[in-house]
Each structure stands twice: as structure tokens, then as C-alpha cells.
């Protein structure tokens, strides 16, 4: 049908554009025209330093898109850390920021924001964070600093934040 021919033509056009953007690996993820559109946009934003918010229903492929953005970015050779923000907030805080034992400040647990230095951190279901943790993420986005629980000092980190939400 005419619609099928139009969809096939658009798919070919998207594949060509992804090749031109030098992100041919993104095109290998799917044959779905709508997902190809999303990956095309991902290919365009991958080289940028900006934070990214991915929205959509559960199971639509937000994590796959986050991984594609990371792989196509200048940070591809560095870590991609995953944080489940739907976990209990105390666990998420420790996973993200790390922790210093108050009685022994020399004993530290590094968080994923530190371990992913010069890489990417994927915050899955960021809407699950309480207001305090969201404020700390905003501070990270604004000035690139975090504070490990119990340390009382600011630490500079260089990470790209990709977050997702069902909203």
C-alpha cells in the first residue's frame, strides 16, 4: 500500500541520516519507524554535554535509548552507571553519592556519581526520589558538585546525567 511504501521510505531516510551522523550502531537497535525517530534524535544529542530526560511508559525502551546515547557520545569509553531511583531513598542516596562512616571518615564507600567520573549516570524513574534527593541532583546539574553522606565537603564530579520517568 501507499502507507507501507511511505513508511519504508522514511525508514531508509532515517537509516541514511543515522549513518551521516556517524551513529550507525543506533540503527541496528530496531526496525520500528517510531523508535528510529527516537534514535535519530538520540544521535543528534549524543555529542552534547546536556542532561537528558527520557519519558514514556514502562517497557518502551528508555534504558536502551540511554545506552545508545552513551555509546554514541564522547563519554563512550567511560562508565555507564545505572541507578534504580524507585529503590528506598536511603539506598538510592548511598548508591548515588556514596557514604563516609562518621566514626571513621577515612572509610568511604564511593557512589556511582564518583565511580562514573567522565562517564554517564542513568537515573531510572527519577520521579521516585524524594524532594531532598531531587534537590541534590539539581545541584549536581547546576554546579557539578556532590556531597558524600557523612563527609561534610563538596566533591566535583564530571558526569552526564540521563534520567527517565513514566510521567
Short mmCIF file of C-alpha atoms in Angstrom, two decimals:
data_model
loop_
_atom_site.label_atom_id
_atom_site.label_comp_id
_atom_site.label_asym_id
_atom_site.label_seq_id
_atom_site.Cartn_x
_atom_site.Cartn_y
_atom_site.Cartn_z
CA UNK A 1 0.00 0.00 0.00
CA UNK A 2 0.92 3.62 -0.26
CA UNK A 3 1.30 3.91 3.53
CA UNK A 4 3.69 0.93 3.63
CA UNK A 5 5.82 2.45 0.87
CA UNK A 6 5.92 5.78 2.73
CA UNK A 7 6.97 4.07 5.97
CA UNK A 8 9.71 2.10 4.19
CA UNK A 9 10.96 5.29 2.52
CA UNK A 10 11.04 7.10 5.90
CA UNK A 11 12.89 4.16 7.47
CA UNK A 12 15.53 4.27 4.71
CA UNK A 13 15.86 8.04 5.17
CA UNK A 14 16.37 7.62 8.93
CA UNK A 15 18.99 4.91 8.39
CA UNK A 16 20.85 7.23 5.97
CA UNK A 17 20.68 10.13 8.44
CA UNK A 18 21.96 7.95 11.31
CA UNK A 19 24.85 6.87 9.07
CA UNK A 20 25.59 10.52 8.22
CA UNK A 21 25.58 11.38 11.92
CA UNK A 22 28.18 8.59 12.32
CA UNK A 23 25.91 6.59 14.62
CA UNK A 24 25.19 3.51 12.51
CA UNK A 25 25.06 1.30 15.63
CA UNK A 26 21.90 3.13 16.74
CA UNK A 27 20.08 1.98 13.61
CA UNK A 28 20.81 -1.65 14.47
CA UNK A 29 18.67 -1.49 17.63
CA UNK A 30 15.29 -1.62 15.91
CA UNK A 31 13.32 -1.63 12.69
CA UNK A 32 10.34 0.21 14.21
CA UNK A 33 9.89 3.58 12.47
CA UNK A 34 8.86 5.38 15.69
CA UNK A 35 11.86 4.04 17.59
CA UNK A 36 14.11 5.00 14.68
CA UNK A 37 12.82 8.57 15.04
CA UNK A 38 13.73 8.48 18.74
CA UNK A 39 17.17 7.07 17.97
CA UNK A 40 17.67 9.73 15.33
CA UNK A 41 17.09 12.38 17.99
CA UNK A 42 19.37 10.45 20.37
CA UNK A 43 22.10 10.51 17.74
CA UNK A 44 21.78 14.28 17.46
CA UNK A 45 22.00 14.91 21.20
CA UNK A 46 24.67 12.28 21.97
CA UNK A 47 27.64 14.61 21.31
CA UNK A 48 26.19 17.38 23.51
CA UNK A 49 27.06 17.83 27.18
CA UNK A 50 23.47 18.41 28.23
CA UNK A 51 21.48 16.29 30.66
CA UNK A 52 18.67 14.25 29.12
CA UNK A 53 15.20 13.29 30.38
CA UNK A 54 13.56 10.30 28.69
CA UNK A 55 9.83 9.85 29.24
CA UNK A 56 7.48 7.05 28.32
CA UNK A 57 5.57 4.05 29.54
CA UNK A 58 7.30 1.10 31.19
CA UNK A 59 8.86 -1.17 28.59
CA UNK A 60 9.18 1.29 25.69
CA UNK A 61 12.99 1.16 25.68
CA UNK A 62 14.13 4.17 27.70
CA UNK A 63 17.13 2.28 29.06
CA UNK A 64 18.11 1.14 25.54
CA UNK A 65 17.93 4.75 24.35
CA UNK A 66 20.06 5.89 27.31
CA UNK A 67 22.65 3.23 26.47
CA UNK A 68 22.59 4.29 22.81
CA UNK A 69 23.14 7.94 23.75
CA UNK A 70 26.06 6.95 25.96
CA UNK A 71 27.64 4.70 23.28
CA UNK A 72 27.34 7.44 20.66
CA UNK A 73 28.74 10.16 22.94
CA UNK A 74 32.31 11.31 23.58
CA UNK A 75 31.95 9.60 27.00
CA UNK A 76 31.51 6.15 25.41
CA UNK A 77 34.89 4.91 26.63
CA UNK A 78 33.92 5.61 30.23
CA UNK A 79 31.45 4.02 32.64
CA UNK A 80 27.69 3.99 32.25
CA UNK A 81 26.29 3.64 35.77
CA UNK A 82 22.68 2.61 36.40
CA UNK A 83 20.73 3.75 39.48
CA UNK A 84 17.21 2.49 40.25
CA UNK A 85 15.57 5.55 41.78
CA UNK A 86 12.48 3.51 42.68
CA UNK A 87 14.53 1.78 45.42
CA UNK A 88 14.23 3.07 49.01
CA UNK A 89 15.63 6.61 49.23
CA UNK A 90 18.36 5.67 51.74
CA UNK A 91 19.68 3.05 49.35
CA UNK A 92 19.46 5.42 46.37
CA UNK A 93 21.33 8.13 48.30
CA UNK A 94 24.16 5.73 49.13
CA UNK A 95 24.22 4.33 45.57
CA UNK A 96 24.40 7.82 44.07
CA UNK A 97 26.54 9.83 46.44
CA UNK A 98 28.44 7.25 48.47
CA UNK A 99 29.00 7.37 52.19
CA UNK A 100 31.63 8.15 54.79
CA UNK A 101 31.42 6.35 58.11
CA UNK A 102 31.03 9.10 60.67
CA UNK A 103 33.17 7.35 63.27
CA UNK A 104 35.90 6.60 60.67
CA UNK A 105 35.89 9.30 57.94
CA UNK A 106 38.81 7.60 56.19
CA UNK A 107 36.49 4.68 55.36
CA UNK A 108 34.45 5.66 52.34
CA UNK A 109 32.02 4.00 50.01
CA UNK A 110 32.18 5.67 46.64
CA UNK A 111 28.86 6.34 44.95
CA UNK A 112 28.08 5.82 41.30
CA UNK A 113 28.41 9.54 40.59
CA UNK A 114 32.06 9.32 41.63
CA UNK A 115 32.73 5.93 40.05
CA UNK A 116 31.32 7.09 36.70
CA UNK A 117 33.71 10.05 36.51
CA UNK A 118 33.75 11.41 32.93
CA UNK A 119 31.07 8.88 32.03
CA UNK A 120 27.29 8.76 32.23
CA UNK A 121 24.84 8.06 35.03
CA UNK A 122 21.39 6.75 34.12
CA UNK A 123 18.77 7.59 36.77
CA UNK A 124 15.86 5.25 36.14
CA UNK A 125 12.46 6.50 37.37
CA UNK A 126 13.80 9.77 38.81
CA UNK A 127 10.27 10.72 39.88
CA UNK A 128 10.65 8.18 42.70
CA UNK A 129 13.21 10.34 44.51
CA UNK A 130 12.15 12.41 47.48
CA UNK A 131 12.43 16.21 47.29
CA UNK A 132 15.76 16.28 49.16
CA UNK A 133 17.46 13.89 46.75
CA UNK A 134 15.97 15.70 43.77
CA UNK A 135 17.44 18.95 45.10
CA UNK A 136 20.87 17.29 45.33
CA UNK A 137 20.55 16.14 41.71
CA UNK A 138 19.66 19.72 40.70
CA UNK A 139 22.81 20.93 42.48
CA UNK A 140 24.85 18.35 40.57
CA UNK A 141 23.36 19.59 37.30
CA UNK A 142 23.93 23.25 38.21
CA UNK A 143 27.48 23.20 39.56
CA UNK A 144 28.85 19.66 39.17
CA UNK A 145 29.28 19.02 42.89
CA UNK A 146 28.02 16.36 45.27
CA UNK A 147 28.42 15.70 48.98
CA UNK A 148 29.05 12.18 50.21
CA UNK A 149 26.92 11.40 53.27
CA UNK A 150 28.93 11.96 56.43
CA UNK A 151 31.80 13.80 54.71
CA UNK A 152 30.63 17.42 55.03
CA UNK A 153 32.59 18.51 51.95
CA UNK A 154 31.79 19.12 48.31
CA UNK A 155 33.27 16.87 45.64
CA UNK A 156 33.45 17.88 41.96
CA UNK A 157 32.25 15.24 39.51
CA UNK A 158 32.11 15.24 35.74
CA UNK A 159 29.21 13.03 34.67
CA UNK A 160 26.44 13.27 32.14
CA UNK A 161 23.04 12.62 33.65
CA UNK A 162 20.38 10.76 31.70
CA UNK A 163 17.17 10.31 33.65
CA UNK A 164 13.92 8.57 32.87
CA UNK A 165 10.37 8.87 34.09
CA UNK A 166 6.97 7.37 33.33
CA UNK A 167 5.44 10.86 33.54
#
